[in-house]
Structures are given as C-alpha cells and as structure tokens.
Coordinates of C-alpha atoms in Angstrom, one line a residue:
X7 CA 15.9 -15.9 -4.2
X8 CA 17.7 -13.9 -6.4
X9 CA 20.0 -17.1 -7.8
X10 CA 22.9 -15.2 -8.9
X11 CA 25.5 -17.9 -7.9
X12 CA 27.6 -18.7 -10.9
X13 CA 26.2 -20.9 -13.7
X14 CA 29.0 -24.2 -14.0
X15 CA 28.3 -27.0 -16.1
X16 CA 26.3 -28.7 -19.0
X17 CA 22.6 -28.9 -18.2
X18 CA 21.2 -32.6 -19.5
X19 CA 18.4 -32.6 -21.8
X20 CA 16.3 -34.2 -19.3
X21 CA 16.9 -31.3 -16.7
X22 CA 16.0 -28.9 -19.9
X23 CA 12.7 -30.4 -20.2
X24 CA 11.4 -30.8 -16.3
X25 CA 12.4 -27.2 -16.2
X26 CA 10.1 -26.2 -19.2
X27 CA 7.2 -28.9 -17.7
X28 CA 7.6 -26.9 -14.6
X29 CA 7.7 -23.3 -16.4
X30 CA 4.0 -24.1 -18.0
X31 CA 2.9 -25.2 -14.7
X32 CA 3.9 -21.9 -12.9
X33 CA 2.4 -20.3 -16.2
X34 CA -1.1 -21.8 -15.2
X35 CA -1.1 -20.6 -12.0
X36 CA 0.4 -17.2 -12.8
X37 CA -3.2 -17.7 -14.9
X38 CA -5.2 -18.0 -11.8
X39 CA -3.6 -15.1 -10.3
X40 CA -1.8 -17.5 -7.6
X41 CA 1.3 -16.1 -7.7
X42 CA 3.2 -17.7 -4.4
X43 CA 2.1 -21.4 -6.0
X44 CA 3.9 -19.9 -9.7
X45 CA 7.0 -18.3 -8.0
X46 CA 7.5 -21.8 -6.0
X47 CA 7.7 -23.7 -9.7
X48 CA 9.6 -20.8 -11.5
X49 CA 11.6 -21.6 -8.6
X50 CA 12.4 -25.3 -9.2
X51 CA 12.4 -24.4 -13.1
X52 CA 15.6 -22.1 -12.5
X53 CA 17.3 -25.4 -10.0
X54 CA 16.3 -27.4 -13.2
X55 CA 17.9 -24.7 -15.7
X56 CA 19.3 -21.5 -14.4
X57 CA 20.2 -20.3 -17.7
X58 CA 16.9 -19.8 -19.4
X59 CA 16.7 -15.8 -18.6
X60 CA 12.6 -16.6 -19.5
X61 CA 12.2 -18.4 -15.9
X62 CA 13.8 -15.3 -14.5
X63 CA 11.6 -12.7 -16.0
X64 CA 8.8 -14.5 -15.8
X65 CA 9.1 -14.9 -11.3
X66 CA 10.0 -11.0 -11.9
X67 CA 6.0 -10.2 -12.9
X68 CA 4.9 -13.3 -10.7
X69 CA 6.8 -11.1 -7.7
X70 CA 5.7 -7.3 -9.0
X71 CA 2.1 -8.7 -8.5
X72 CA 2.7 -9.7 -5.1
X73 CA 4.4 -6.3 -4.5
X74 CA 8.2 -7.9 -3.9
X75 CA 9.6 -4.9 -6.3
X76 CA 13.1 -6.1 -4.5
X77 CA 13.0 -10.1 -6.0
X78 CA 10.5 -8.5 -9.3
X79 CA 14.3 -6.3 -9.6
X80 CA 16.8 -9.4 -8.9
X81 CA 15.1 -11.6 -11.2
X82 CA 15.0 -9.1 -14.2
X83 CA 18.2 -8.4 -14.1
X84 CA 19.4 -11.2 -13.3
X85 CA 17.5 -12.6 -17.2
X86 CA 19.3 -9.8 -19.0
X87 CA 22.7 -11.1 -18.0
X88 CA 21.6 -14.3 -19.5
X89 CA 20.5 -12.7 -22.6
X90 CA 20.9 -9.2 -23.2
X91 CA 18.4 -9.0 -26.1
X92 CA 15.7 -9.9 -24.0
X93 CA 13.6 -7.4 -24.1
X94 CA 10.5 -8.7 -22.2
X95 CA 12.9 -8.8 -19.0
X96 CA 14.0 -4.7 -20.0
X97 CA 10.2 -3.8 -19.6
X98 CA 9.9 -6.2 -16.0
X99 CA 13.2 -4.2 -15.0
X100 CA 11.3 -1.0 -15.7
X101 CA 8.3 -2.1 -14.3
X102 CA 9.9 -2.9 -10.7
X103 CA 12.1 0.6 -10.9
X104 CA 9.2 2.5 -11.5
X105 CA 7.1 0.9 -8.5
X106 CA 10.4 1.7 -6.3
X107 CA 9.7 5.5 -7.8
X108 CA 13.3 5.0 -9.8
X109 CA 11.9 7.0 -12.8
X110 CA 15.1 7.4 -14.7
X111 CA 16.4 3.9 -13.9
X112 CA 13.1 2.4 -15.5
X113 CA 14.2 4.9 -18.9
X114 CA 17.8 3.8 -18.8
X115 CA 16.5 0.7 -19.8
X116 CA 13.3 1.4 -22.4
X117 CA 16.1 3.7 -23.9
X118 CA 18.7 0.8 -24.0
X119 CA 16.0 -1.6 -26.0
X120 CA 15.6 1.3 -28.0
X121 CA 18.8 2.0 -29.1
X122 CA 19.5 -2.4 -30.0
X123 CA 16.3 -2.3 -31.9
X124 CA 15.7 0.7 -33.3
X125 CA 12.8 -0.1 -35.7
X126 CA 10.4 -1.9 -32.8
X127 CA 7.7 0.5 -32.7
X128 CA 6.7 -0.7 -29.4
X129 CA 9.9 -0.1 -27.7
X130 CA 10.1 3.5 -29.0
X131 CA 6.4 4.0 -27.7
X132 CA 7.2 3.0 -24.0
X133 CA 10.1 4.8 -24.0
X134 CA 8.5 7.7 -25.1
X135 CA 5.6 7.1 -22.2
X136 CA 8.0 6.3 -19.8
X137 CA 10.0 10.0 -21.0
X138 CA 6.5 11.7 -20.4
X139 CA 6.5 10.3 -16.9
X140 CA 9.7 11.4 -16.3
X141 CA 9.4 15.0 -17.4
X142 CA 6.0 15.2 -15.3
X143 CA 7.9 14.2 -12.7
X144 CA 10.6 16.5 -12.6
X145 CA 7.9 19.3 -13.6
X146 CA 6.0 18.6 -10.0
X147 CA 9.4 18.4 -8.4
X148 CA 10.4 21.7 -9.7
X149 CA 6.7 23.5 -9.1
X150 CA 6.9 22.3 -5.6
X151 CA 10.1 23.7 -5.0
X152 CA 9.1 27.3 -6.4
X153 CA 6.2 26.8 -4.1
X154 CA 8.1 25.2 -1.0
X155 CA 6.6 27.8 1.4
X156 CA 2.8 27.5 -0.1
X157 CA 0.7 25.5 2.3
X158 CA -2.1 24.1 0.2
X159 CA -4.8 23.8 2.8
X160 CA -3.7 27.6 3.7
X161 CA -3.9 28.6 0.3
X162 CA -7.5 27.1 -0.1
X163 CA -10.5 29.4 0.0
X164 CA -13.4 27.6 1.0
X165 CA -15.9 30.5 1.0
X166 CA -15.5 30.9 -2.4
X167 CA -16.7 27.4 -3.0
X168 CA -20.9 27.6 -3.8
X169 CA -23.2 24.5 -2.9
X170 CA -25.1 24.5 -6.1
X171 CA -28.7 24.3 -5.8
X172 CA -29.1 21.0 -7.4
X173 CA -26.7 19.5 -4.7
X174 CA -28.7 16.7 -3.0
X175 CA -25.9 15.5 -1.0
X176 CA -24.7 15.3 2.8
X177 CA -23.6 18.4 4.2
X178 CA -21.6 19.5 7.0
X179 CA -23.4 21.2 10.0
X180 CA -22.1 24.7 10.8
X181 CA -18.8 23.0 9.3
X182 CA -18.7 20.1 11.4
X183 CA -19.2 16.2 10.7
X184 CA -22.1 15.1 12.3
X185 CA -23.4 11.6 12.8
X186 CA -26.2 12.7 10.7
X187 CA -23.0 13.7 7.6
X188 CA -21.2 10.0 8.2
X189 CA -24.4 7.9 8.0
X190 CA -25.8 10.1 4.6
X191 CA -22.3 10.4 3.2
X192 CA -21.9 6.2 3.7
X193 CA -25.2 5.8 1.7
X194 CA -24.6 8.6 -0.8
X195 CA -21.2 6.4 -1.8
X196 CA -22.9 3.4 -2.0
X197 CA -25.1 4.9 -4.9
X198 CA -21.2 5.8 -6.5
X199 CA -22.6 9.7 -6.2
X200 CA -19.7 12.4 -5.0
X201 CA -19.5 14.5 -2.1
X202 CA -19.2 18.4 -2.8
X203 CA -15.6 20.1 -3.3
X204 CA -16.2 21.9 -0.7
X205 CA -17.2 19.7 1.8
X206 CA -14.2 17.3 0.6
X207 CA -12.0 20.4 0.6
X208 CA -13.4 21.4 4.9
X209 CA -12.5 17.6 5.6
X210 CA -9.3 17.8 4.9
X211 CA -8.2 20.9 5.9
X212 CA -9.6 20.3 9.6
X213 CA -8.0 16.1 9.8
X214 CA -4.7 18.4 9.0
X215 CA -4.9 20.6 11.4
X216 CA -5.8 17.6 14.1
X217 CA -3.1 15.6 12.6
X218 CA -0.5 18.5 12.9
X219 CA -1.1 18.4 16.9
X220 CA -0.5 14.8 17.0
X221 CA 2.4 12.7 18.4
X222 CA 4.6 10.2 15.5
X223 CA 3.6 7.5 18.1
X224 CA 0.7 7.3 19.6
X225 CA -0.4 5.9 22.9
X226 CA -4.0 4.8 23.2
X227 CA -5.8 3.8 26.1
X228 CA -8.6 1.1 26.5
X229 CA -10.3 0.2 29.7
X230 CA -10.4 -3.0 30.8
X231 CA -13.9 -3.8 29.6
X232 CA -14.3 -2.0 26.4
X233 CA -13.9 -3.5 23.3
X234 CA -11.4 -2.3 20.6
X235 CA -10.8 -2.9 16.7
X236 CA -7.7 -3.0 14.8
X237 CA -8.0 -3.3 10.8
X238 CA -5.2 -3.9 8.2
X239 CA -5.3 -2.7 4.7
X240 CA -8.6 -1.5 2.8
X241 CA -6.4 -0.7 -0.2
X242 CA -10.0 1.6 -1.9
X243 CA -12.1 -1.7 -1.5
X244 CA -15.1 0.7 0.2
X245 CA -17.9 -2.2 -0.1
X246 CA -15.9 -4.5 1.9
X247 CA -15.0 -1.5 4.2
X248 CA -18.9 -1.1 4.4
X249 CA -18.9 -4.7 5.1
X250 CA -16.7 -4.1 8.2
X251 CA -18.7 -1.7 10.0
X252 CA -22.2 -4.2 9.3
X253 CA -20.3 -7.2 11.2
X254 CA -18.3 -5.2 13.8
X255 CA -20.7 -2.3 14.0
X256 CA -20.0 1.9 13.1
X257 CA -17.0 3.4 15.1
X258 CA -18.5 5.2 18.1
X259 CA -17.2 6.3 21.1
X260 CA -18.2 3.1 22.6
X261 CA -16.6 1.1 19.7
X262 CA -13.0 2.4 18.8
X263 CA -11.3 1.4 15.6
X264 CA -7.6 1.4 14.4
X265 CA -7.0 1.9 10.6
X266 CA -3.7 0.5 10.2
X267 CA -2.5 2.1 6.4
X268 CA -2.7 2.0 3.0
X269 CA -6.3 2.9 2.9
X270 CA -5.7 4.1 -0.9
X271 CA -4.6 2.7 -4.1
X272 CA -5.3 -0.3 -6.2
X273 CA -9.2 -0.2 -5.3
X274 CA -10.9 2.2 -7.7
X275 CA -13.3 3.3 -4.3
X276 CA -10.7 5.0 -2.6
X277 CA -11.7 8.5 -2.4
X278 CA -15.4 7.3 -1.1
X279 CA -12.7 5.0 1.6
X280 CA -10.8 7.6 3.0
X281 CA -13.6 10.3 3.1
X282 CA -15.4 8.0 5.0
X283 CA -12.4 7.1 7.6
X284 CA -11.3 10.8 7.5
X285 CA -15.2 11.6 8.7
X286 CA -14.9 9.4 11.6
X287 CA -11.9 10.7 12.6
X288 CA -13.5 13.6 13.1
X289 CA -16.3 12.8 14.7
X290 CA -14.4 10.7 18.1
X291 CA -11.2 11.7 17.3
X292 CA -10.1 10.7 20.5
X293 CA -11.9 6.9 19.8
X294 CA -10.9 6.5 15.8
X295 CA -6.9 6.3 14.6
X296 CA -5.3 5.8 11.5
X297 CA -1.5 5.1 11.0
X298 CA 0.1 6.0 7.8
X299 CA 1.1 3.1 5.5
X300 CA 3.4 2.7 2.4
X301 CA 0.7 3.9 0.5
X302 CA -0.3 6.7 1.8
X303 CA 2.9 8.3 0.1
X304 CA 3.4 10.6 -3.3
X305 CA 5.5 7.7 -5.2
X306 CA 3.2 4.8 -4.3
X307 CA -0.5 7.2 -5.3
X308 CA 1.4 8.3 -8.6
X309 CA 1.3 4.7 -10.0
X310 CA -1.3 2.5 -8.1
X311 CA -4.1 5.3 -8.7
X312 CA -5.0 7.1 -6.1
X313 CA -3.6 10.6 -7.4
X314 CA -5.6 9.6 -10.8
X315 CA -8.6 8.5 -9.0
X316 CA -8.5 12.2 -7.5
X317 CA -7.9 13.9 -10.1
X318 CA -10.5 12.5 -12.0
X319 CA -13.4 12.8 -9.3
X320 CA -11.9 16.6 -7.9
X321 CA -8.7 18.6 -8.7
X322 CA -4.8 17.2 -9.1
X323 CA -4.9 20.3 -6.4
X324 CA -7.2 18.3 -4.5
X325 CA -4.5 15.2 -4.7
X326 CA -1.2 17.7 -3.9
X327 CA -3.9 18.5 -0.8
X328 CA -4.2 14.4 0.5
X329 CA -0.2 14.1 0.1
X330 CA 0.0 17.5 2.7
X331 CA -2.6 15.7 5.0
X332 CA -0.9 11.8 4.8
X333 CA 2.7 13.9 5.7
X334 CA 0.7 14.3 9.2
X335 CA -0.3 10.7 9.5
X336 CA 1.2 9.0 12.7
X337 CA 3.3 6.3 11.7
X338 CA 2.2 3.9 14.7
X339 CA 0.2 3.7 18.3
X340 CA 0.7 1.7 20.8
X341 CA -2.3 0.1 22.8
X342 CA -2.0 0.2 26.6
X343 CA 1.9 0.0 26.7
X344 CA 1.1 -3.3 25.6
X345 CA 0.8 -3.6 22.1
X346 CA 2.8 -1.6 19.3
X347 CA 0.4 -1.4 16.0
X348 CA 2.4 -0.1 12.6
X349 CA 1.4 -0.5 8.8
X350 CA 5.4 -2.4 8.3
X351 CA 7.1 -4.0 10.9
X352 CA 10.6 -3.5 12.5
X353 CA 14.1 -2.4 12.3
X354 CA 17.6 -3.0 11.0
X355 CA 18.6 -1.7 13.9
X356 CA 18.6 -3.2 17.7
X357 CA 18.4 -0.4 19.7
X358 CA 14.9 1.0 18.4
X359 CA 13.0 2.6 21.5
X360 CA 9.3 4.0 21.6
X361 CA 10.6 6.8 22.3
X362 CA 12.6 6.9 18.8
X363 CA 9.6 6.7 17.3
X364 CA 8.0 9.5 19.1
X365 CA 11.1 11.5 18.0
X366 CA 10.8 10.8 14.3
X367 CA 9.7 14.1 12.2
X368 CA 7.3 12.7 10.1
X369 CA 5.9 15.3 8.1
X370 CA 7.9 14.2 4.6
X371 CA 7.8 11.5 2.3
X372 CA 9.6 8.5 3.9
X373 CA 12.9 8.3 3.0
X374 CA 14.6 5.3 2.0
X375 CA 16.3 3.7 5.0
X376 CA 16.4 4.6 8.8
X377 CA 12.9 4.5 11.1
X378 CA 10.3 5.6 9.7
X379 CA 10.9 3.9 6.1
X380 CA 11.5 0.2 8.3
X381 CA 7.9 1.2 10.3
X382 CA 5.9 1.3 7.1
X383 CA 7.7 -1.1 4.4
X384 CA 9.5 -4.1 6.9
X385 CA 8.1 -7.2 7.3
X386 CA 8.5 -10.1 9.3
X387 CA 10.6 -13.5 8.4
X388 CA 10.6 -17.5 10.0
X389 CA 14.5 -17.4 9.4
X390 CA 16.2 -15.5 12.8
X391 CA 17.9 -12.4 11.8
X392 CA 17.7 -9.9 9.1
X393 CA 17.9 -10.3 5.5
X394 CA 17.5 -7.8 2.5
X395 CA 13.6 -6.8 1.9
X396 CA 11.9 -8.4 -1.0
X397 CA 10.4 -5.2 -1.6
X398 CA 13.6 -3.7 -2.0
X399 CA 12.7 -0.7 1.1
X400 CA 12.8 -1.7 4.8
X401 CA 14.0 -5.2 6.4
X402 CA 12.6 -8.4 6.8
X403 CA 13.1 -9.2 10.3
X404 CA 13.1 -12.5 12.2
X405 CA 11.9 -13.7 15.7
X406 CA 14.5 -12.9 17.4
X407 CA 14.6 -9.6 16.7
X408 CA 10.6 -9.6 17.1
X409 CA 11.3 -11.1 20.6
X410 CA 14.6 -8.7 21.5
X411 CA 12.1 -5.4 20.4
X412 CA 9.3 -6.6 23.0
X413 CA 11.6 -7.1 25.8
X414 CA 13.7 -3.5 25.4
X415 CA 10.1 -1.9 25.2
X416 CA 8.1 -4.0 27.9
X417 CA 5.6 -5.4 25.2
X418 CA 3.4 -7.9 25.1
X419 CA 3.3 -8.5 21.1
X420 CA 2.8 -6.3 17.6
X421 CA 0.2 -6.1 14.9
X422 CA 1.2 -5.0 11.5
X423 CA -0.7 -5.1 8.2
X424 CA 0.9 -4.6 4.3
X425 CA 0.9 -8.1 3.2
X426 CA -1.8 -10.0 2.0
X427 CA -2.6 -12.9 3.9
X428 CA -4.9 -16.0 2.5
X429 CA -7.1 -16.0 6.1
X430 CA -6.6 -12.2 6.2
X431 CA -4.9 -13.2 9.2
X432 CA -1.3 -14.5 10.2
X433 CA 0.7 -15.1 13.6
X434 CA 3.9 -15.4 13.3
X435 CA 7.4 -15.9 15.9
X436 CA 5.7 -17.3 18.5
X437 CA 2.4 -15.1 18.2
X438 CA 4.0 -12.0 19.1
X439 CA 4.0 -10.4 15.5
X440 CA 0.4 -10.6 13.9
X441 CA -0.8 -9.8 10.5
X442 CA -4.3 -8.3 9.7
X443 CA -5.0 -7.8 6.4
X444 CA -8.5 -6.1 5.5
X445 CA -9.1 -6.4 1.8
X446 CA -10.6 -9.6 0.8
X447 CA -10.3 -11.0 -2.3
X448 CA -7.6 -8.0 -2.8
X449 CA -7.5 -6.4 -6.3
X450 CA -10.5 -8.9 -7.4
X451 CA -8.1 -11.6 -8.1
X452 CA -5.9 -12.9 -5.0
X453 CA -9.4 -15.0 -3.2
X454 CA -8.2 -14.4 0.3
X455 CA -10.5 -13.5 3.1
X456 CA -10.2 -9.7 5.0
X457 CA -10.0 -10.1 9.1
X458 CA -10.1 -7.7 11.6
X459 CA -8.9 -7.9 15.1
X460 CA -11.1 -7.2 18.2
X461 CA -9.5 -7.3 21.9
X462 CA -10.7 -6.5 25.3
X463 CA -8.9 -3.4 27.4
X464 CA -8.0 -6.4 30.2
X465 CA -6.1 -9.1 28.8
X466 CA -5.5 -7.5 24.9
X467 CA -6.1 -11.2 23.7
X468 CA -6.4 -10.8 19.9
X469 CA -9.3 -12.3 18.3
X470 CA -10.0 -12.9 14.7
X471 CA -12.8 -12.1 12.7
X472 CA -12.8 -13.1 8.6
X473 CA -15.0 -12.5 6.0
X474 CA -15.6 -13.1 2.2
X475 CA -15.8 -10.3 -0.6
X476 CA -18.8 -8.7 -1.3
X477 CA -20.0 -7.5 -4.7
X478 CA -18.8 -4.1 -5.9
X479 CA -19.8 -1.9 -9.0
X480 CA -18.7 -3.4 -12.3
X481 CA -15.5 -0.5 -11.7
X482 CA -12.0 -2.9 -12.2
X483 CA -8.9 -2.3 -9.7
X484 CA -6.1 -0.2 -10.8
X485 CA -9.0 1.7 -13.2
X486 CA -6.9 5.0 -12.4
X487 CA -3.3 3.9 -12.3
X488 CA -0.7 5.2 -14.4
X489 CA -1.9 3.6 -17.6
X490 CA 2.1 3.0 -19.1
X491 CA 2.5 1.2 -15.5
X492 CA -0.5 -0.3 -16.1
X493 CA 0.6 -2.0 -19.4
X494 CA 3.8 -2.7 -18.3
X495 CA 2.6 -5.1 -15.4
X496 CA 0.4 -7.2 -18.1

C-alpha cells in the first residue's frame, strides 16, 4: 500500500495518460463518497505512474475518510518526496498526524509550507489554527497535571444544582433511573430537547462508580434459552439507535444488549446516544454492557466532536467528566466462555490469555502499543499473519492468529466492531472473527446498512439482523468537530 519501492525508469506517454484516465475515475467516486472503489483506481493510477505525488495525496484523503490514518500518513508523505512544494499533500500529512493525536507533527509541517511560501495567506492561517490547537493542548495537559489528584465526579456538587421551575423534562426518582426516566428521556430526545445538568451530572457520577467495581474483561452469562444482542458502532447516530430498540425491542432484563464502542463522535446526537445507553446501564446493570472503543478516548472526542458537542449542550467540565467515566469502561466481555466481544480485534503478540486481559489496568488513555491499544484499534486481515495497521495503532491480524487465539482460550469465535461494513455485517477466517457494525448509512454518506447480532444462550449461533437509515434532524455529521480538522479533511 504505501508504494515506496524505488522509482526506475522512463514512464511512456501512454502509461501517463491511463494513469490520469484512472485518476478522474477514482475522483468521481471519491465524489460519491465511495472511497474503497477510489483508493482501488488511485491504486492502479500510481502502477501506471508512481511519480505523480497528486495520486498519492489524493488516496491519503480517500484513506483519512475511511479512517486508515496509517495509509492517509504513508501516502502523504510518500507525495512530498515526489515534490516537496506540494502543499496540498503538507495539509493531508497534517490531517492524518492530527487524527493519530500527533499535534506538533501536524505543525512541523503547516510551519514548513509556511516558511517555502511565505506570502500564502492560507498557509499562515492553518498554521496559526493548527498553533492554537497545540497550545490548547498543552494548556489541558498542564491543568490536569496541577489537578492530577482532583477527581471530577468527587469534586461535583450536585445539591447545588436547582431544577428550574420551567423544567418539563424527565427526572430521576429519589436519584435513580427508572423505567418511567428511560422511556421519557428516549421521547424527550427525539424532540432534540436536553436533559437537566443535573440529572446528566447524577448519571454519570453513579455509571463511574459501577464501572470502578468492574473487571477489564468481563464474563457474561446467558442461559440456554434467552436471547441476547450484541451491537457494533452507533458513532452519535441516536435515530438509528432508536431504530434498534423498535426492531429488537428496549433492553430489559429479559432482553440483554452488548454495546460494543465508539458510541460517540462523528454523529452530531451523541450526547442524547450515550445518555440513553448510560440510563440502561443503570437500570439492569447486570443485563446491559458496554465495552470501551477507540472513541471513547480524549484524542479521538477532541477532533471528531464529541468534546464540542458537550461543551456546547453542558460544560467542557461536563466533557473532562465523560473522559473520567470512559477511563472505567471495560475493554471486552466474553459470552459463556464461548465468545470474546471487543471494539478492535487481536494481538501482535501470541501468547495473549483472558486472563491478560483481566489484568490490564485500564483506567488511562490507551497507550500506543501493548494490550489494551491492540483490543480497541486492531483489525482483522485475509493474508495469515501480521502486518502494520492501516490506522497506524494496533495490528491487523490474520486467520491464523484468529484460529491460534481461540484454541489457547477454548473459544468458539469473536465479534468485534470499528470498521464499517457495507451489510453492517462481515465474517471473516473461517467465521470465527465477525464484524457488526451499527451505524447505517455512517456519517450520512458511506450507504451501508447497520446490523445487530442476536444469539441464543445454547448454541451462541450468531444471527444477523440489517436495517436501512432512518431520517434524522436536518443536524450534519462532524457539526462539532474541531472546525481546523474539519477544513483540513475537505
């Protein structure tokens, strides 16, 4: 993928122009927002003519959008070695070091394009954005280290919060969700109206202090006649979310759910999303789970927009608060001894137990190699082995190593989520690794179907359910990410 073998040769004319037909092909399907279809005729465009550094940058965006930040890299630097005054393939560069939370990498090079074309006012603008980032950055950083021994949810004082008169809203009974809270609260979102502070503010202090007690791996168990749900991403798509619960029915004691990560981000719903998960959890705690995905992290909510989205409806207190509480998250359960569920996939290493997982302390921001990082960013590969992620974090990992992990762990197969699939579904090495994916038609452009998975307690067969969008207010994706980020990804 990342074509950096050396460049020997003339290249004919007519290889020149079947490259370029091929370039404006990929272009129209970049159009249409399908991106796999572009990056395969970028692809042939650079066997045609690897030294046009355009082909290069322009796979870079085609593989930022489809979240390969690892290719998205490769390919933008790979077109500034072929021309270093490039400066479209400077701001892709930046684009995929900022997604990887590589701040100062991403103003290395705005400041480079500054400095080899000092009068383009739109250089000196992003760099200056891109500064202001920065700076924030390292502002938090330092605040949080002053306050390293301040527990937010400790330091909140909920009794001074008043419930205004004109409040129509759900409430809490005597500080508890009820059935009666998750049913109005549902409702109340669909009108796009907001839940008091301090009922948000109760929520999440309580799903801490439950998530605090819980083990980094957890087992669940499902008797051999009762049904049970696993669902991928939801990614802030709330109407679609609704959508879920009207085909599958509301999460009860009798019907168990599995959230499987990255509830948050990109959607422009996803405080009403994880309110509404975050209720349930609550209410059968011991018969609704949610595993922490790549998105449920500091670096991912900074630019995709869930820490804006907070802001915005609460407090940026509020959105320090939800970074405490996804710390506690567990990063995967494991259904009868039978099946291991995690947001990722698998390791770069072998000799990976359950009980390794168990061990991990998870209340941190993944780091960027070792378990816990592979369990929330790795995914799957048809080639046996291991090769380098796309995304530049975890591993991919191939059936073999799918096939070794079952057998040192006596398990029957895994589901995982984090890519978008066009059925909203995919089974891959043999059936034993299976992808769910939950947000149709993800980010209003990519047309693919959500699925969930229901099974039986018995034989934990895995059965597919998919299902089309559904309308949504006129409120666009990515309406509260970083705007800079925003711009650069155009």
């Amino acid at each position: 993928m990342a074509d950096n073998e050396e460049i020997t040769g003339p290249i004919s004319q007519e290889d020149i122009e079947a490259a370029d037909k091929l370039k404006n092909e990929a272009n129209e399907y970049f159009k249409k927002q399908s991106y796999n279809n572009a990056i395969e005729l970028y692809s042939k465009a650079i066997e045609k003519n690897p030294k046009n550094a355009v082909y290069f940058a322009n796979r870079s965006i085609a593989n930022m959008r489809l979240e390969n930040f690892g290719y998205a890299l490769s390919d933008a630097s790979k077109a500034i070695e072929l021309d270093r005054s490039y400066t479209k393939a400077y701001y892709r560069r930046a684009a995929a070091y900022m997604s990887l939370g590589k701040y100062k990498l991403a103003l290395k090079d705005f400041e480079y394009v500054t400095k080899v074309r000092p009068n383009d006012q739109d250089a000196k603008m992003k760099y200056n954005e891109c500064n202001k980032v920065v700076k924030k950055i390292a502002f938090e950083k330092a605040i949080s280290v002053d306050k390293k021994e301040v527990n937010i949810a400790d330091s909140i004082n909920l009794d001074a919060m008043t419930i205004e008169d004109e409040y129509e809203g759900p409430a809490l009974e005597d500080g508890k969700v009820t059935l009666k809270f998750v049913t109005e609260l549902m409702e109340f979102y669909k009108q796009q109206k907001k839940l008091h502070k301090k009922y948000a503010y109760k929520i999440l202090i309580d799903v801490k202090s439950y998530l605090q007690k819980q083990p980094s791996l957890v087992d669940i168990k499902v008797p051999d006649e009762n049904k049970f749900t696993v669902c991928g991403d939801i990614h802030g798509q709330y109407y679609d979310l609704m959508n879920i619960f009207k085909l599958n029915g509301l999460p009860s004691e009798a019907n168990p759910y599995l959230f499987n990560g990255d509830f948050v981000d990109r959607g422009s719903f996803s405080v009403e999303c994880i309110f509404t998960l975050f209720s349930f959890k609550l209410l059968f705690p011991d018969h609704f789970y949610m595993s922490r995905g790549n998105h449920e992290t500091l670096d991912m909510n900074r630019m995709y927009g869930f820490r804006g989205e907070v802001t915005s409806k609460y407090t940026s207190q509020m959105a320090d608060l939800f970074t405490e509480v996804y710390n506690w998250l567990p990063l995967a359960h494991c259904i009868n001894n039978r099946v291991l569920v995690m947001h990722g996939g698998l390791f770069s290493k072998d000799d990976v137990t359950l009980d390794d997982i168990r061990k991990v302390d998870r209340n941190k921001q993944p780091p960027e190699d070792g378990i816990m990082c592979e369990l929330l960013w790795s995914d799957p590969q048809p080639m046996e082995g291991r090769a380098p992620s796309k995304r530049g974090v975890g591993c991919q990992f191939g059936p073999d190593v799918t096939h070794a992990f079952l057998a040192r762990n006596g398990l029957d197969y895994i589901i995982r989520s984090h890519e978008v699939k066009n059925d909203g579904y995919d089974y891959a090495h043999n059936g034993k690794c299976i992808t769910v994916f939950s947000a149709p038609n993800y980010c209003d452009t990519m047309g693919n179907l959500g699925a969930f998975i229901t099974m039986n307690g018995k034989d934990l067969k895995p059965n597919m359910t998919t299902y089309q969008a559904v309308p949504h207010p006129d409120v666009k994706p990515m309406a509260y990410a970083n705007s800079f980020f925003n711009m650069l990804c155009q």
